PDB file of C-alpha atoms in Angstrom:
ATOM      1  CA  MET A  14     -46.970 -19.755 -51.983  1.00 47.00           C
ATOM      2  CA  VAL A  15     -47.456 -17.894 -55.456  1.00 52.00           C
ATOM      3  CA  ASP A  16     -48.436 -14.218 -55.613  1.00 52.00           C
ATOM      4  CA  ARG A  17     -49.579 -12.679 -58.674  1.00 48.00           C
ATOM      5  CA  GLY A  18     -46.765 -10.364 -59.765  1.00 50.00           C
ATOM      6  CA  ALA A  19     -44.040 -12.334 -58.164  1.00 72.00           C
ATOM      7  CA  GLU A  20     -42.439 -13.045 -61.554  1.00 80.00           C
ATOM      8  CA  GLU A  21     -38.853 -12.571 -60.431  1.00 82.00           C
ATOM      9  CA  ASP A  22     -39.314 -14.927 -57.368  1.00 82.00           C
ATOM     10  CA  PHE A  23     -40.860 -17.519 -59.588  1.00 85.00           C
ATOM     11  CA  GLU A  24     -38.065 -17.300 -62.049  1.00 85.00           C
ATOM     12  CA  LEU A  25     -35.584 -17.788 -59.305  1.00 87.00           C
ATOM     13  CA  LEU A  26     -37.566 -20.862 -58.098  1.00 86.00           C
ATOM     14  CA  HIS A  27     -37.707 -22.219 -61.475  1.00 87.00           C
ATOM     15  CA  SER A  28     -33.722 -21.829 -61.830  1.00 89.00           C
ATOM     16  CA  MET A  29     -33.562 -23.734 -58.740  1.00 92.00           C
ATOM     17  CA  VAL A  30     -35.572 -26.757 -59.491  1.00 90.00           C
ATOM     18  CA  PRO A  31     -33.927 -29.246 -62.185  1.00 90.00           C
ATOM     19  CA  SER A  32     -35.738 -29.256 -65.425  1.00 88.00           C
ATOM     20  CA  ALA A  33     -36.651 -32.893 -64.950  1.00 93.00           C
ATOM     21  CA  GLU A  34     -38.463 -32.226 -61.770  1.00 93.00           C
ATOM     22  CA  TRP A  35     -40.217 -28.962 -62.731  1.00 91.00           C
ATOM     23  CA  LEU A  36     -43.446 -30.447 -63.817  1.00 92.00           C
ATOM     24  CA  ALA A  37     -43.974 -32.518 -60.696  1.00 94.00           C
ATOM     25  CA  PHE A  38     -42.794 -29.506 -58.693  1.00 93.00           C
ATOM     26  CA  VAL A  39     -45.482 -27.351 -60.431  1.00 92.00           C
ATOM     27  CA  GLU A  40     -48.281 -30.046 -59.841  1.00 94.00           C
ATOM     28  CA  GLU A  41     -47.232 -29.751 -56.049  1.00 93.00           C
ATOM     29  CA  LEU A  42     -47.622 -25.959 -56.246  1.00 91.00           C
ATOM     30  CA  VAL A  43     -51.065 -26.460 -57.813  1.00 94.00           C
ATOM     31  CA  LYS A  44     -52.088 -28.590 -55.004  1.00 95.00           C
ATOM     32  CA  ALA A  45     -50.832 -26.215 -52.455  1.00 93.00           C
ATOM     33  CA  THR A  46     -52.411 -23.100 -53.995  1.00 91.00           C
ATOM     34  CA  ARG A  47     -55.706 -22.141 -52.381  1.00 89.00           C
ATOM     35  CA  ARG A  48     -56.517 -18.847 -54.053  1.00 92.00           C
ATOM     36  CA  PRO A  49     -58.151 -19.036 -57.310  1.00 94.00           C
ATOM     37  CA  GLU A  50     -56.188 -15.914 -58.634  1.00 92.00           C
ATOM     38  CA  GLN A  51     -52.875 -17.477 -57.418  1.00 91.00           C
ATOM     39  CA  LEU A  52     -53.810 -20.734 -59.258  1.00 93.00           C
ATOM     40  CA  ALA A  53     -54.987 -18.705 -62.317  1.00 94.00           C
ATOM     41  CA  TRP A  54     -51.645 -16.927 -62.398  1.00 92.00           C
ATOM     42  CA  LEU A  55     -49.553 -20.208 -62.182  1.00 93.00           C
ATOM     43  CA  TYR A  56     -51.811 -21.719 -64.898  1.00 95.00           C
ATOM     44  CA  ALA A  57     -50.847 -18.836 -67.170  1.00 94.00           C
ATOM     45  CA  ARG A  58     -47.485 -18.630 -66.241  1.00 92.00           C
ATOM     46  CA  GLU A  59     -47.025 -22.437 -67.108  1.00 95.00           C
ATOM     47  CA  ASN A  60     -49.258 -22.069 -70.268  1.00 95.00           C
ATOM     48  CA  ARG A  61     -51.783 -24.492 -68.839  1.00 97.00           C
ATOM     49  CA  TRP A  62     -54.760 -22.676 -70.742  1.00 98.00           C
ATOM     50  CA  ASP A  63     -56.981 -25.713 -70.583  1.00 97.00           C
ATOM     51  CA  ASP A  64     -56.605 -25.726 -66.784  1.00 97.00           C
ATOM     52  CA  LEU A  65     -57.132 -21.865 -66.561  1.00 97.00           C
ATOM     53  CA  LEU A  66     -60.218 -22.276 -68.590  1.00 97.00           C
ATOM     54  CA  THR A  67     -61.614 -24.907 -66.388  1.00 96.00           C
ATOM     55  CA  LEU A  68     -60.738 -23.001 -63.239  1.00 96.00           C
ATOM     56  CA  VAL A  69     -62.229 -19.709 -64.668  1.00 95.00           C
ATOM     57  CA  LYS A  70     -65.706 -21.619 -65.831  1.00 93.00           C
ATOM     58  CA  THR A  71     -65.921 -23.425 -62.294  1.00 93.00           C
ATOM     59  CA  ASP A  72     -64.827 -20.807 -59.750  1.00 92.00           C
ATOM     60  CA  ARG A  73     -67.658 -18.969 -58.500  1.00 87.00           C
ATOM     61  CA  GLN A  74     -65.880 -15.440 -59.282  1.00 85.00           C
ATOM     62  CA  GLY A  75     -64.857 -16.552 -62.719  1.00 84.00           C
ATOM     63  CA  ASP A  76     -66.162 -13.392 -64.145  1.00 83.00           C
ATOM     64  CA  TRP A  77     -63.546 -11.403 -62.624  1.00 87.00           C
ATOM     65  CA  LEU A  78     -60.886 -14.002 -62.620  1.00 91.00           C
ATOM     66  CA  ILE A  79     -60.841 -14.081 -66.180  1.00 92.00           C
ATOM     67  CA  ASP A  80     -60.137 -10.409 -66.657  1.00 90.00           C
ATOM     68  CA  PRO A  81     -56.157 -10.575 -66.786  1.00 93.00           C
ATOM     69  CA  TYR A  82     -56.134 -13.432 -69.176  1.00 96.00           C
ATOM     70  CA  ARG A  83     -59.132 -12.540 -71.413  1.00 94.00           C
ATOM     71  CA  ALA A  84     -57.304 -12.163 -74.523  1.00 95.00           C
ATOM     72  CA  GLN A  85     -55.332 -15.533 -74.179  1.00 97.00           C
ATOM     73  CA  LEU A  86     -58.344 -17.423 -73.380  1.00 97.00           C
ATOM     74  CA  GLU A  87     -60.705 -15.793 -76.045  1.00 97.00           C
ATOM     75  CA  SER A  88     -58.233 -16.379 -78.647  1.00 97.00           C
ATOM     76  CA  ARG A  89     -57.696 -20.162 -77.710  1.00 97.00           C
ATOM     77  CA  PHE A  90     -61.271 -20.984 -76.611  1.00 98.00           C
ATOM     78  CA  PRO A  91     -63.697 -18.581 -78.222  1.00 97.00           C
ATOM     79  CA  ALA A  92     -66.884 -20.914 -77.865  1.00 97.00           C
ATOM     80  CA  GLU A  93     -66.174 -21.850 -74.360  1.00 96.00           C
ATOM     81  CA  VAL A  94     -65.421 -18.222 -73.155  1.00 97.00           C
ATOM     82  CA  ALA A  95     -68.632 -17.253 -75.151  1.00 97.00           C
ATOM     83  CA  GLU A  96     -70.508 -19.757 -73.040  1.00 95.00           C
ATOM     84  CA  LEU A  97     -68.976 -18.226 -69.911  1.00 94.00           C
ATOM     85  CA  TYR A  98     -69.952 -14.862 -71.018  1.00 95.00           C
ATOM     86  CA  GLU A  99     -73.684 -16.182 -71.517  1.00 96.00           C
ATOM     87  CA  LYS A 100     -73.579 -17.359 -67.903  1.00 93.00           C
ATOM     88  CA  ILE A 101     -72.408 -13.973 -66.818  1.00 94.00           C
ATOM     89  CA  VAL A 102     -74.872 -12.060 -68.750  1.00 96.00           C
ATOM     90  CA  GLY A 103     -77.620 -14.111 -67.203  1.00 95.00           C
ATOM     91  CA  GLU A 104     -76.186 -13.493 -63.577  1.00 92.00           C
ATOM     92  CA  ILE A 105     -76.043  -9.824 -64.341  1.00 94.00           C
ATOM     93  CA  LEU A 106     -79.524  -9.667 -65.671  1.00 95.00           C
ATOM     94  CA  VAL A 107     -81.056 -11.494 -62.609  1.00 94.00           C
ATOM     95  CA  SER A 108     -79.908  -8.941 -60.324  1.00 91.00           C
ATOM     96  CA  ALA A 109     -79.569  -5.827 -62.611  1.00 90.00           C
ATOM     97  CA  THR A 110     -82.328  -3.103 -62.214  1.00 82.00           C
ATOM     98  CA  GLY A 111     -80.449  -0.054 -63.767  1.00 89.00           C
ATOM     99  CA  ARG A 112     -78.868   0.930 -66.879  1.00 94.00           C
ATOM    100  CA  GLY A 113     -75.211   0.138 -65.548  1.00 95.00           C
ATOM    101  CA  GLY A 114     -76.056  -3.418 -65.193  1.00 95.00           C
ATOM    102  CA  TYR A 115     -77.653  -3.505 -68.768  1.00 97.00           C
ATOM    103  CA  LYS A 116     -74.598  -1.797 -70.346  1.00 96.00           C
ATOM    104  CA  GLN A 117     -72.321  -4.365 -68.764  1.00 95.00           C
ATOM    105  CA  ALA A 118     -74.469  -7.304 -69.971  1.00 96.00           C
ATOM    106  CA  VAL A 119     -74.463  -5.699 -73.532  1.00 97.00           C
ATOM    107  CA  ALA A 120     -70.646  -5.182 -73.216  1.00 96.00           C
ATOM    108  CA  TYR A 121     -70.400  -9.144 -72.769  1.00 96.00           C
ATOM    109  CA  LEU A 122     -72.638  -9.508 -76.002  1.00 98.00           C
ATOM    110  CA  ARG A 123     -70.359  -7.280 -77.872  1.00 97.00           C
ATOM    111  CA  GLN A 124     -67.227  -9.069 -76.743  1.00 96.00           C
ATOM    112  CA  MET A 125     -68.859 -12.482 -77.802  1.00 97.00           C
ATOM    113  CA  LYS A 126     -69.323 -10.908 -81.308  1.00 97.00           C
ATOM    114  CA  GLN A 127     -65.629  -9.704 -81.269  1.00 96.00           C
ATOM    115  CA  ILE A 128     -64.373 -13.187 -80.838  1.00 97.00           C
ATOM    116  CA  GLY A 129     -66.324 -14.706 -83.582  1.00 97.00           C
ATOM    117  CA  GLN A 130     -69.446 -15.980 -81.740  1.00 97.00           C
ATOM    118  CA  ALA A 131     -71.853 -13.250 -83.561  1.00 97.00           C
ATOM    119  CA  ALA A 132     -74.596 -15.747 -83.877  1.00 97.00           C
ATOM    120  CA  ARG A 133     -74.387 -16.914 -80.395  1.00 97.00           C
ATOM    121  CA  ALA A 134     -74.574 -13.363 -79.203  1.00 97.00           C
ATOM    122  CA  GLU A 135     -77.506 -12.452 -81.343  1.00 97.00           C
ATOM    123  CA  ALA A 136     -79.292 -15.643 -80.315  1.00 97.00           C
ATOM    124  CA  LEU A 137     -78.847 -14.824 -76.627  1.00 98.00           C
ATOM    125  CA  ALA A 138     -79.763 -11.007 -77.356  1.00 97.00           C
ATOM    126  CA  GLY A 139     -83.013 -12.372 -78.796  1.00 97.00           C
ATOM    127  CA  ARG A 140     -83.873 -14.587 -75.777  1.00 97.00           C
ATOM    128  CA  ILE A 141     -82.991 -11.514 -73.587  1.00 97.00           C
ATOM    129  CA  ARG A 142     -85.435  -9.334 -75.639  1.00 97.00           C
ATOM    130  CA  ALA A 143     -88.171 -11.929 -75.117  1.00 97.00           C
ATOM    131  CA  GLN A 144     -87.553 -12.799 -71.505  1.00 96.00           C
ATOM    132  CA  TYR A 145     -87.067  -9.002 -70.378  1.00 95.00           C
ATOM    133  CA  ALA A 146     -89.599  -7.311 -72.572  1.00 96.00           C
ATOM    134  CA  ASN A 147     -90.767  -5.306 -69.578  1.00 95.00           C
ATOM    135  CA  ARG A 148     -87.362  -3.526 -69.227  1.00 95.00           C
ATOM    136  CA  PRO A 149     -87.438  -0.733 -71.591  1.00 95.00           C
ATOM    137  CA  ALA A 150     -83.758   0.341 -70.630  1.00 96.00           C
ATOM    138  CA  LEU A 151     -82.409  -2.856 -71.381  1.00 96.00           C
ATOM    139  CA  LEU A 152     -84.223  -3.021 -74.715  1.00 96.00           C
ATOM    140  CA  ASP A 153     -82.631   0.290 -75.531  1.00 96.00           C
ATOM    141  CA  GLU A 154     -79.255  -0.822 -74.583  1.00 96.00           C
ATOM    142  CA  LEU A 155     -79.674  -3.955 -76.667  1.00 96.00           C
ATOM    143  CA  SER A 156     -80.690  -1.920 -79.602  1.00 96.00           C
ATOM    144  CA  LYS A 157     -77.127  -0.386 -79.449  1.00 94.00           C
ATOM    145  CA  LEU A 158     -75.515  -3.811 -79.834  1.00 92.00           C
ATOM    146  CA  ARG A 159     -73.580  -3.746 -83.227  1.00 79.00           C
TER     147      ARG A 159
END
């Protein structure tokens, strides 16, 4: 029912539903929405940032689901988003065998630092260095973390 980018249709729908009924109507939309990207859009549109964070943290594709809402979530929930980034980094490193994956993992560490989670990023980098000491390309990428 709710498609990302259907802002005009959503505004029309909002204008047709009485204000007193809007919250209940949105709840019904939430229940009826099956695709996580549509649900994320709806949560963001309605400023339901806690719900969006929960969705991003629990959906198996949360790493790409967060992208359109990264700035809003990072500014509101830096520690929680950093926790998500830690999880994503772990998932990347389990399957990464080349520099591209390592660069992606370090980019998440860098982002953690940018949102005020430098200590957490450095601690994670230390654990990665210890756990993956046999991956010189990864260690090289980690040395570029600033």
